[in-house]
mmCIF file of C-alpha atoms in Angstrom:
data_model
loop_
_atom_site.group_PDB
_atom_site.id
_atom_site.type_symbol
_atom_site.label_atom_id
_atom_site.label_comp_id
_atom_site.label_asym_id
_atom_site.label_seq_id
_atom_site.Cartn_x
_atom_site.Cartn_y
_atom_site.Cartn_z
ATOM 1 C CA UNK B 14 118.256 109.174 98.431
ATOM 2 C CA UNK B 15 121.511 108.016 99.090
ATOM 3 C CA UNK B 16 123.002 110.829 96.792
ATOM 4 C CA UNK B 17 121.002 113.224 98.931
ATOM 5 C CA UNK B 18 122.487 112.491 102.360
ATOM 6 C CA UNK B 19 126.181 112.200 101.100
ATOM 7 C CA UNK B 20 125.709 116.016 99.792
ATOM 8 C CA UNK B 21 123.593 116.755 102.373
ATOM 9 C CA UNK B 22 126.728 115.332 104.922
ATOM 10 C CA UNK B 23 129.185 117.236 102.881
ATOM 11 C CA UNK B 24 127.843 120.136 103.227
ATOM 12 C CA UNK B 25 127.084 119.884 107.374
ATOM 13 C CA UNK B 26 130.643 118.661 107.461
ATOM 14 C CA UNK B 27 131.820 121.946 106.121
ATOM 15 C CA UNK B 28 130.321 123.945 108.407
ATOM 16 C CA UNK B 29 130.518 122.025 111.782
ATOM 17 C CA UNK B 30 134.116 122.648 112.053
ATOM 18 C CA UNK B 31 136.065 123.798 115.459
ATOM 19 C CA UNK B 32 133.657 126.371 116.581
ATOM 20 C CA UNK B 33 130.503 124.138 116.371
ATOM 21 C CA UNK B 34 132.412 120.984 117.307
ATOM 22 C CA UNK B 35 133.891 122.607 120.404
ATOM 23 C CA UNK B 36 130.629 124.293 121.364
ATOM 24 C CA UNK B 37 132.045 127.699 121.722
ATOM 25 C CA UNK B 38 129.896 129.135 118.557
ATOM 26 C CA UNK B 39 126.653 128.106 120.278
ATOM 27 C CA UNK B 40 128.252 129.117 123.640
ATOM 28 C CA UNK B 41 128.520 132.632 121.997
ATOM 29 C CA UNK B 42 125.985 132.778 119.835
ATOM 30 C CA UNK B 43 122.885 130.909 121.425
ATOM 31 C CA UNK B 44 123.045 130.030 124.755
ATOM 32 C CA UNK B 45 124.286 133.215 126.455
ATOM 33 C CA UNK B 46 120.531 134.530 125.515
ATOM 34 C CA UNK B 47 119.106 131.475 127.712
ATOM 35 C CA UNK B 48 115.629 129.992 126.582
ATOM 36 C CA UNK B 49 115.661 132.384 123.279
ATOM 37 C CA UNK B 50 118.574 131.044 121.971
ATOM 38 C CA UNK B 51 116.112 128.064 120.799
ATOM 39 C CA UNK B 52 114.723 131.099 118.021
ATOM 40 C CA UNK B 53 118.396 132.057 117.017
ATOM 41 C CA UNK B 54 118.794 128.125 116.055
ATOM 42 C CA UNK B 55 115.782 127.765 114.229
ATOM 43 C CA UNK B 56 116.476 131.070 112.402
ATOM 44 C CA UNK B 57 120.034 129.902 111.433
ATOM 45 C CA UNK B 58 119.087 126.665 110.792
ATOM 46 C CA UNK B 59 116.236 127.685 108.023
ATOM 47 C CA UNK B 60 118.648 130.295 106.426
ATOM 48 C CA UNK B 61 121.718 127.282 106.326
ATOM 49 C CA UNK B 62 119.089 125.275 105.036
ATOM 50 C CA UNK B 63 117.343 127.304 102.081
ATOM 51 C CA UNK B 64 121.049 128.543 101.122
ATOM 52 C CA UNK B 65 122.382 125.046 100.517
ATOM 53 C CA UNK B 66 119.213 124.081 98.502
ATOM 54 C CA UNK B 67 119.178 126.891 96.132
ATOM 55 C CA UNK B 68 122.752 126.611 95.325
ATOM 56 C CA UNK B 69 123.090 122.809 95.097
ATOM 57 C CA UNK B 70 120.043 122.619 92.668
ATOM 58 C CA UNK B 71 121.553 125.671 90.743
ATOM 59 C CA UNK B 72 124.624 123.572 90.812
ATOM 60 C CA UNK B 73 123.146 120.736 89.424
ATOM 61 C CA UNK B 74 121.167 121.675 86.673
ATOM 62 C CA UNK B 75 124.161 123.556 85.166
ATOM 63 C CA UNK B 76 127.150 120.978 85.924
ATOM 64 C CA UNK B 77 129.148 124.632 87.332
ATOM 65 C CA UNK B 78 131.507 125.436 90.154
ATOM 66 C CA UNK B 79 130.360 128.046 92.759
ATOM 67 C CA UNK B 80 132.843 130.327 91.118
ATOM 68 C CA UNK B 81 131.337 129.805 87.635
ATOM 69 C CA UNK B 82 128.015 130.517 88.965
ATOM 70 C CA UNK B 83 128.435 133.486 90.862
ATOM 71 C CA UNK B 84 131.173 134.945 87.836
ATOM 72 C CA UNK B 85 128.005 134.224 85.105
ATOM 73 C CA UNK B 86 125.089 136.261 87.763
ATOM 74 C CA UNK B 87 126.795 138.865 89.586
ATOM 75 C CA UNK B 88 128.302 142.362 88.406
ATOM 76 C CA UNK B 89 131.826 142.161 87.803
ATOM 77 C CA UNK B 90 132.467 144.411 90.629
ATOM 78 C CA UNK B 91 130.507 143.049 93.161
ATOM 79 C CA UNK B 92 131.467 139.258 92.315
ATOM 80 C CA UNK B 93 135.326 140.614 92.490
ATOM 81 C CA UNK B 94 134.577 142.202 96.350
ATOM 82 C CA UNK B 95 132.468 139.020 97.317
ATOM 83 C CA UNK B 96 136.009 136.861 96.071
ATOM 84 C CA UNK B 97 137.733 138.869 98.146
ATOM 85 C CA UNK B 98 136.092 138.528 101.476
ATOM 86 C CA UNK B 99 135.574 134.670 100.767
ATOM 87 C CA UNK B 100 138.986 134.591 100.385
ATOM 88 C CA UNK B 101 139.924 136.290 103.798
ATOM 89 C CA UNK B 102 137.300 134.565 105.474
ATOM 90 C CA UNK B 103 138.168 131.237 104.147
ATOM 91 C CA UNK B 104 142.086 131.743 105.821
ATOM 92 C CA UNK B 105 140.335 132.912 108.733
ATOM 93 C CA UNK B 106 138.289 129.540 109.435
ATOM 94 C CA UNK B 107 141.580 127.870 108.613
ATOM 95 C CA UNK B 108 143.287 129.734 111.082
ATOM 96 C CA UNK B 109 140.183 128.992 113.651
ATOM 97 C CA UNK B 110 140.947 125.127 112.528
ATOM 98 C CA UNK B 111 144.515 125.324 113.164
ATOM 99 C CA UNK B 112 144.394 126.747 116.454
ATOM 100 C CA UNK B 113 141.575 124.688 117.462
ATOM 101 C CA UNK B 114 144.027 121.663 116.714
ATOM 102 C CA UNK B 115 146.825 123.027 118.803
ATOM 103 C CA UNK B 116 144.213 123.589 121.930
ATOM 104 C CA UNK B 117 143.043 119.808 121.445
ATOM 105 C CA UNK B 118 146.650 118.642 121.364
ATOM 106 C CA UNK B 119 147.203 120.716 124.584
ATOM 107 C CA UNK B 120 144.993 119.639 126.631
ATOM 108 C CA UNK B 121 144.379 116.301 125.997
ATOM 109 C CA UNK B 122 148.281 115.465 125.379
ATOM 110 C CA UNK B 123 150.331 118.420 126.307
ATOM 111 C CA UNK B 124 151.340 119.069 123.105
ATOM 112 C CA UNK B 125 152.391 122.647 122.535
ATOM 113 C CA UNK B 126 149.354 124.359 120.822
ATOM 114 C CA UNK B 127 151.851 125.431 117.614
ATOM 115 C CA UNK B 128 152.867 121.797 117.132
ATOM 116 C CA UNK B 129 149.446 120.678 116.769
ATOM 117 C CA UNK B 130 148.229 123.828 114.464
ATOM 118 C CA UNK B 131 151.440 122.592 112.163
ATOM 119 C CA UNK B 132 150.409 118.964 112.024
ATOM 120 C CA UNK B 133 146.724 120.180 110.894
ATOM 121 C CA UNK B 134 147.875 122.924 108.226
ATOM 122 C CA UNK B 135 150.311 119.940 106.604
ATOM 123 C CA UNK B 136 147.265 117.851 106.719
ATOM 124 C CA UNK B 137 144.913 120.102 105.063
ATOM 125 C CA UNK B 138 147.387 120.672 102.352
ATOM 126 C CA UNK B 139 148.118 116.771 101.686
ATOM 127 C CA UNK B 140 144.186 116.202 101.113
ATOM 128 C CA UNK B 141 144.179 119.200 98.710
ATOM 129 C CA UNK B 142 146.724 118.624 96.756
ATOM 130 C CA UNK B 143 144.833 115.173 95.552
ATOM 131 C CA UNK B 144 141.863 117.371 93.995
ATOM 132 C CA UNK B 145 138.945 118.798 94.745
ATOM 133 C CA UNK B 146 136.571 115.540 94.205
ATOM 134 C CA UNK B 147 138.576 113.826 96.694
ATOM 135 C CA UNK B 148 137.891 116.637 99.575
ATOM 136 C CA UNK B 149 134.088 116.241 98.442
ATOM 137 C CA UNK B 150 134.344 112.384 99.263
ATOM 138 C CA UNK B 151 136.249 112.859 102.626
ATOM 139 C CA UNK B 152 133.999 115.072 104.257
ATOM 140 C CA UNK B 153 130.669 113.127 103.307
ATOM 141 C CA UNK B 154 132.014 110.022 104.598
ATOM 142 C CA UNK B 155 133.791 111.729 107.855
ATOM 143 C CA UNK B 156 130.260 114.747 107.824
ATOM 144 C CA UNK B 157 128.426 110.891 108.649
ATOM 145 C CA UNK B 158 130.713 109.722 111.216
ATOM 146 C CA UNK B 159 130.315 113.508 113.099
ATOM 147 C CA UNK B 160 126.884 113.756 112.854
ATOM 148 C CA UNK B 161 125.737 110.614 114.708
ATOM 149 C CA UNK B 162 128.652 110.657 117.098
ATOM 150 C CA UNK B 163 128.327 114.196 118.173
ATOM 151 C CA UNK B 164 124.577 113.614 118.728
ATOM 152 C CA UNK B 165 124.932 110.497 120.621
ATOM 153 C CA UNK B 166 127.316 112.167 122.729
ATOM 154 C CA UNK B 167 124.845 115.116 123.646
ATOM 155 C CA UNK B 168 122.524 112.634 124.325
ATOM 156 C CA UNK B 169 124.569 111.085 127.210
ATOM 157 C CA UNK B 170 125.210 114.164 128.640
ATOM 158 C CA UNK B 171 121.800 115.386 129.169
ATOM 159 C CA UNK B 172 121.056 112.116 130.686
ATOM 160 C CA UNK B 173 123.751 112.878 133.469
ATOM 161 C CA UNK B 174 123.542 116.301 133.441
ATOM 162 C CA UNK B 175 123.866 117.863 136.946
ATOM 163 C CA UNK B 176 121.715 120.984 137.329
ATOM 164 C CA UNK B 177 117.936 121.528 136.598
ATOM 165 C CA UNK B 178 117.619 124.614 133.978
ATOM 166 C CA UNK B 179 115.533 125.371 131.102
ATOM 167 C CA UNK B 180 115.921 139.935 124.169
ATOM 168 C CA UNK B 181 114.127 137.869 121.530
ATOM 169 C CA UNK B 182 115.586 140.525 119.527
ATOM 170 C CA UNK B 183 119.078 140.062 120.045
ATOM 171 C CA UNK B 184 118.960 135.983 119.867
ATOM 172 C CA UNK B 185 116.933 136.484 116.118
ATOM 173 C CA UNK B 186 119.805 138.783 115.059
ATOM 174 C CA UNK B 187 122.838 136.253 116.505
ATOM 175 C CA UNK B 188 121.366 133.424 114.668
ATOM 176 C CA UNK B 189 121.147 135.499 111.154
ATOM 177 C CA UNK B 190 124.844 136.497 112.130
ATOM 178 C CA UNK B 191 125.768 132.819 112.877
ATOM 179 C CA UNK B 192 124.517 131.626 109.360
ATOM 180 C CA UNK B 193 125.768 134.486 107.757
ATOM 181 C CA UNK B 194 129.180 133.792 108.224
ATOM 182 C CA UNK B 195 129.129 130.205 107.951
ATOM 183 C CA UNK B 196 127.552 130.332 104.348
ATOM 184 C CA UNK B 197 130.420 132.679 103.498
ATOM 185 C CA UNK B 198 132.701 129.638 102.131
ATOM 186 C CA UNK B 199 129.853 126.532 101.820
ATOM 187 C CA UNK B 200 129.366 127.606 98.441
ATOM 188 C CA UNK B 201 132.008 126.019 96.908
ATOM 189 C CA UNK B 202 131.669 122.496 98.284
ATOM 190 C CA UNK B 203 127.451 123.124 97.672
ATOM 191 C CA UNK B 204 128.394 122.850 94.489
ATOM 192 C CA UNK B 205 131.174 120.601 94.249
ATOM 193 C CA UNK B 206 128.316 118.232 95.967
ATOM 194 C CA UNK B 207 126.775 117.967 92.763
ATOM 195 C CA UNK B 208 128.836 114.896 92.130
ATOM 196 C CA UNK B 209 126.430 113.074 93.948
ATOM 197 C CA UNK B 210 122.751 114.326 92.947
ATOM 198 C CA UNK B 211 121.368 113.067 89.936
ATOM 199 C CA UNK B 212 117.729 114.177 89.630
ATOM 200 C CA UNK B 213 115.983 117.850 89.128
ATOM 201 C CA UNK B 214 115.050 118.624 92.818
ATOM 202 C CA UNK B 215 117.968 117.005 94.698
ATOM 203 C CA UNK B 216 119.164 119.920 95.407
ATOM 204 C CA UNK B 217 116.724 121.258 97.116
ATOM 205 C CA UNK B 218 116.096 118.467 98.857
ATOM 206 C CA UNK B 219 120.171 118.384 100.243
ATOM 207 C CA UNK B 220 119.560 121.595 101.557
ATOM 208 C CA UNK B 221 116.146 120.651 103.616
ATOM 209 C CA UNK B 222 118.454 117.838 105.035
ATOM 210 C CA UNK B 223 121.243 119.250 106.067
ATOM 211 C CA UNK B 224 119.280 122.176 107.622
ATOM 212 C CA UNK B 225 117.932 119.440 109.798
ATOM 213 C CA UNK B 226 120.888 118.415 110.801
ATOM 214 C CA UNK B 227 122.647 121.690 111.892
ATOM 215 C CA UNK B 228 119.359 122.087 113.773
ATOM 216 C CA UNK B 229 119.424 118.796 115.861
ATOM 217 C CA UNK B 230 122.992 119.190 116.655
ATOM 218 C CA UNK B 231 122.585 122.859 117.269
ATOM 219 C CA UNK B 232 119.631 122.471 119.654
ATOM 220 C CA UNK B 233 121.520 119.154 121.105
ATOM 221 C CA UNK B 234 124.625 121.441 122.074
ATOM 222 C CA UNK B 235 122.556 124.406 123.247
ATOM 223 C CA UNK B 236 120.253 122.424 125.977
ATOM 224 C CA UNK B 237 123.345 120.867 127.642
ATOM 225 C CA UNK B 238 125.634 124.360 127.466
ATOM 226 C CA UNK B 239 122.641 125.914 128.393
ATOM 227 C CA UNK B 240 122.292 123.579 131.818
ATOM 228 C CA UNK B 241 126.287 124.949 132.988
ATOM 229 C CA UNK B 242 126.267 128.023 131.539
ATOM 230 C CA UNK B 243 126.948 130.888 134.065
ATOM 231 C CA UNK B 244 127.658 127.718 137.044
ATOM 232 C CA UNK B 245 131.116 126.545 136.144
ATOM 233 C CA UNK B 246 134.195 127.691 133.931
ATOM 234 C CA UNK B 247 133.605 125.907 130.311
ATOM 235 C CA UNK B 248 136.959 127.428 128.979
ATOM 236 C CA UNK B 249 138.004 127.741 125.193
ATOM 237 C CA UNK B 250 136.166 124.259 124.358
ATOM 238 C CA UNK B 251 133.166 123.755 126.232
ATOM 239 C CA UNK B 252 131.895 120.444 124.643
ATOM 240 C CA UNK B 253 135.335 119.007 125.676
ATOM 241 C CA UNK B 254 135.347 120.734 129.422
ATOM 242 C CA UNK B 255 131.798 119.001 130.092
ATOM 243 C CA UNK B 256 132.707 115.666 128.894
ATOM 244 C CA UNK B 257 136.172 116.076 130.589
ATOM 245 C CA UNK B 258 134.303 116.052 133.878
ATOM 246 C CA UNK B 259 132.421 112.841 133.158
ATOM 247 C CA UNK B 260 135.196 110.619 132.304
ATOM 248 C CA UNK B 261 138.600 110.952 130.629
ATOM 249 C CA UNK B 262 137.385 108.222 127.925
ATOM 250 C CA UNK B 263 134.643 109.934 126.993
ATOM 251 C CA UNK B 264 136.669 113.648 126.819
ATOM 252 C CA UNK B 265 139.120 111.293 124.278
ATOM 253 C CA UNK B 266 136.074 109.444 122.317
ATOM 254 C CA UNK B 267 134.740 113.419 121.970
ATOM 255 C CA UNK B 268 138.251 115.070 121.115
ATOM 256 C CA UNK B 269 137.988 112.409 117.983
ATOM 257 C CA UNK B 270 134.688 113.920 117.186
ATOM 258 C CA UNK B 271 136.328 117.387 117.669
ATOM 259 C CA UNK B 272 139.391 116.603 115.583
ATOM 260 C CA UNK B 273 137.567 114.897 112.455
ATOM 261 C CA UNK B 274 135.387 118.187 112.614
ATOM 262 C CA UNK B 275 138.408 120.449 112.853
ATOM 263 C CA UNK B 276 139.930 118.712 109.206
ATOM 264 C CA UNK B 277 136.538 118.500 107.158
ATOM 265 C CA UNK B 278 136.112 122.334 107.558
ATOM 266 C CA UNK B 279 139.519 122.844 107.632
ATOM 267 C CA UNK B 280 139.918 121.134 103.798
ATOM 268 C CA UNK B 281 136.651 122.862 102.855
ATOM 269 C CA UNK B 282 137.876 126.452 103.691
ATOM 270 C CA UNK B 283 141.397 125.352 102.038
ATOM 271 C CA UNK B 284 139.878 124.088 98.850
ATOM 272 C CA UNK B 285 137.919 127.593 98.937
ATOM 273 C CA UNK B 286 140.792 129.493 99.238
ATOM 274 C CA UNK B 287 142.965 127.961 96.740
ATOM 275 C CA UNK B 288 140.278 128.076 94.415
ATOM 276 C CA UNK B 289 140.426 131.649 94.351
ATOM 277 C CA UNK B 290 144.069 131.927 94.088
ATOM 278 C CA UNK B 291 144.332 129.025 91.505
ATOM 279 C CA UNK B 292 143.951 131.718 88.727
ATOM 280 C CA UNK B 293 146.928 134.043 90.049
ATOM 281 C CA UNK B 294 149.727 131.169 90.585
ATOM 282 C CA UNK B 295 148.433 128.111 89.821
ATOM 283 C CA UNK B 296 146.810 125.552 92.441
ATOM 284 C CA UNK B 297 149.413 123.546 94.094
ATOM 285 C CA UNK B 298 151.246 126.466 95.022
ATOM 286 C CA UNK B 299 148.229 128.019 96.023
ATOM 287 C CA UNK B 300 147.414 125.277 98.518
ATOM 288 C CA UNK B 301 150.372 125.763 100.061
ATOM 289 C CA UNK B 302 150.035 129.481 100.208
ATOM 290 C CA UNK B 303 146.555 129.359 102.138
ATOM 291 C CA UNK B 304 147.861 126.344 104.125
ATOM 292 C CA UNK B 305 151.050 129.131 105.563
ATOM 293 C CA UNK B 306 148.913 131.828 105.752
ATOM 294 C CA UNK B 307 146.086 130.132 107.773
ATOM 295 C CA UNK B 308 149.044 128.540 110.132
ATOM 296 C CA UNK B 309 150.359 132.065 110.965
ATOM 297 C CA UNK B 310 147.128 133.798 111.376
ATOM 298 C CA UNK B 311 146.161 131.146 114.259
ATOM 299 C CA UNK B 312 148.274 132.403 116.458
ATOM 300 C CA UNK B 313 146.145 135.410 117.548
ATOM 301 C CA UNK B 314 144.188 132.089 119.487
ATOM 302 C CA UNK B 315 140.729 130.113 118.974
ATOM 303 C CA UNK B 316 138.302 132.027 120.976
ATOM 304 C CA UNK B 317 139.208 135.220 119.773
ATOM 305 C CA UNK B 318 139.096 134.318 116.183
ATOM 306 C CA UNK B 319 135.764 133.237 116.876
ATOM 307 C CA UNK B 320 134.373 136.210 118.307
ATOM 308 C CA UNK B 321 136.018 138.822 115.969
ATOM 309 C CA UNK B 322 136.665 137.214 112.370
ATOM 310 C CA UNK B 323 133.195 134.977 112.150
ATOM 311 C CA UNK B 324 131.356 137.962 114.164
ATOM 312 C CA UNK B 325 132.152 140.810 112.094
ATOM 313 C CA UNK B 326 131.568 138.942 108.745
ATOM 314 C CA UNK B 327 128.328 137.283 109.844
ATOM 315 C CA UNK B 328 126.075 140.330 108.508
ATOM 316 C CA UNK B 329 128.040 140.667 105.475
ATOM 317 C CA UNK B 330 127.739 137.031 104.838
ATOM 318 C CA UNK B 331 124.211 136.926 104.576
ATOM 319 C CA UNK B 332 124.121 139.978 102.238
ATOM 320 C CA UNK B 333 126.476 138.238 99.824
ATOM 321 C CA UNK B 334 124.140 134.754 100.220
ATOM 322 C CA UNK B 335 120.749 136.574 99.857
ATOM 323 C CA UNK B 336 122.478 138.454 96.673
ATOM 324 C CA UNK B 337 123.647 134.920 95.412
ATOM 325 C CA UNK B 338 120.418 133.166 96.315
ATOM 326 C CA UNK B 339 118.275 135.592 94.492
ATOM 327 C CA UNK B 340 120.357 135.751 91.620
ATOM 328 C CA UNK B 341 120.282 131.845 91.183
ATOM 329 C CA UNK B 342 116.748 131.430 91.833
ATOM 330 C CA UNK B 343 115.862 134.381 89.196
ATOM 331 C CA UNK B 344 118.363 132.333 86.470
ATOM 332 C CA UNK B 345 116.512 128.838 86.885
ATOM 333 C CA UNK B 346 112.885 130.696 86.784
ATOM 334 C CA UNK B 347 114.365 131.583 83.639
ATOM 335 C CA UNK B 348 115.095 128.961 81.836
ATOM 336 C CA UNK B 349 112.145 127.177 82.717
ATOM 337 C CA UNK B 350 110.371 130.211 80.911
ATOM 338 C CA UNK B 351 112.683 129.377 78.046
ATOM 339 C CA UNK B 352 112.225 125.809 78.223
ATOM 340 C CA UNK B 353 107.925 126.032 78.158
#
């Protein structure tokens, strides 16, 4: 079980980087649609979930990369246009992290925001160069350390919450969006969580797991947005504004929180990237490419990244996972054929 949680952590570490951490993705994408939001987080949560199961049991029984998997099942042409948006979407959730960074060091420090989206981009690169396994190990053991703390957080907050509150259509559709785009670049570290699982149906157990968690946390974040939402000014990182106005120490305990969330999908999105470009210029200069090129691109600022780059890409992210999902499930129904 132990193996199972450690992917399972991995895996939620990847995707609860400076959008979830921050609260601005389930500012944007749940609790502007009020009590309905609740069906966009369930949605998301059971797609997240049944993604990451598929692919780390596919993973598993085959000892492959993402990369491997996906070359081996899809068309040439269609695997070389799903590389290609991975790739831009993976700079573009660096960029998110980066700028994310430089906010945090703003307000909490007065850094200037470029200063802190430098220190993270040399960061990112530092854990990459050291391998692959070693960005698998530092975001199960840091995915842990978010989880509970984030939660326990939320917790507080509802208890000393100050107001009373709590399109069906429209919240279904922004939760498929929301785990369409975050699914985009999970593959890879799905798979690289394979280190961990040793027996046939671990995999799908890691996904069941860490659908669970993105749902607590999810649902955690959305009730107390949900209570200020439209009554005060939550600015580019609500999380941070809310616990801001209970006490400094708290706002500093959180912005920890916020920043070890801001590296582990940072390094995941990195690792993705440079995976891709590996094969063009080899992979420590590809590290450092994605590292520039995610620096740069942060500059057109946090919230707006958000709501153009992961909104825009959510749809086609769940084309390319419901393409990848059925072509993994339709391999291992094979070779059990084979194998009876």
């Amino acid at each position: 079980m132990t193996g199972i949680f450690l992917a399972a952590f991995s895996y939620a570490a990847a995707l609860m980087g400076a959008g979830f951490a921050s609260g601005q993705e389930t500012l944007m994408f749940f609790a502007v649609f009020s009590r309905y939001g609740a069906l966009g987080i369930v949605i998301a949560s059971m797609i997240i979930g049944a993604f990451g199961g598929v692919v780390s049991e596919c993973a598993l029984r085959y000892g492959r990369g993402y990369n491997e998997l996906t070359g081996e099942l899809l068309p040439c042409r269609l695997r070389r246009g799903i590389d290609a948006l991975t790739f831009v979407f993976s700079i573009c959730t660096l960029a998110v992290m980066c700028a994310c960074f430089g906010e945090l060091a703003g307000i909490l420090f007065g850094l200037k925001s470029a200063f802190g989206a430098v220190m993270l981009a040399a960061l990112t690169a530092a854990v990459l160069l050291k391998g692959s396994k070693s960005t698998v190990m530092v975001n199960a053991a840091v995915g842990a350390v978010i989880f509970v703390a984030a939660a326990a957080v939320c917790l507080y907050l509802l208890g000393y919450r100050e107001h009373q509150t709590f399109m069906p259509l429209n919240a279904a559709a922004s939760g498929v969006s929301y785990a369409g785009y975050n699914l985009i670049t999970s593959g890879t570290v799905l798979a690289s969580g394979r280190i961990f699982l040793k027996k046939k149906g671990e995999g799908y157990l890691t996904g069941i797991v860490s659908g669970m968690m993105i749902f607590i946390l999810l649902t955690l974040m959305w009730a107390i947005i949900s209570v200020y939402y439209g009554r005060i000014n939550l600015g580019e990182l609500p999380m941070l504004t809310l616990t801001l106005r209970e006490s400094r120490a708290l706002a500093l305990c959180y912005s920890v929180v916020m920043a070890a969330a801001v590296f582990t999908t940072a390094v995941s999105n990195g690792l993705c990237a440079a995976e891709y470009m590996r094969v063009y210029m080899g992979y420590k200069r590809a590290v450092c490419l994605c590292a520039a090129l995610g620096l740069v691109l942060s500059g057109a600022g946090f919230s707006r990244l958000i709501d153009t780059a992961y909104r825009y890409c959510g749809m086609a992210g769940i084309v390319i996972s419901a393409a990848v999902t059925a072509a993994m499930i339709k391999k291992m129904k094979k070779s059990e054929k084979q194998r009876f």
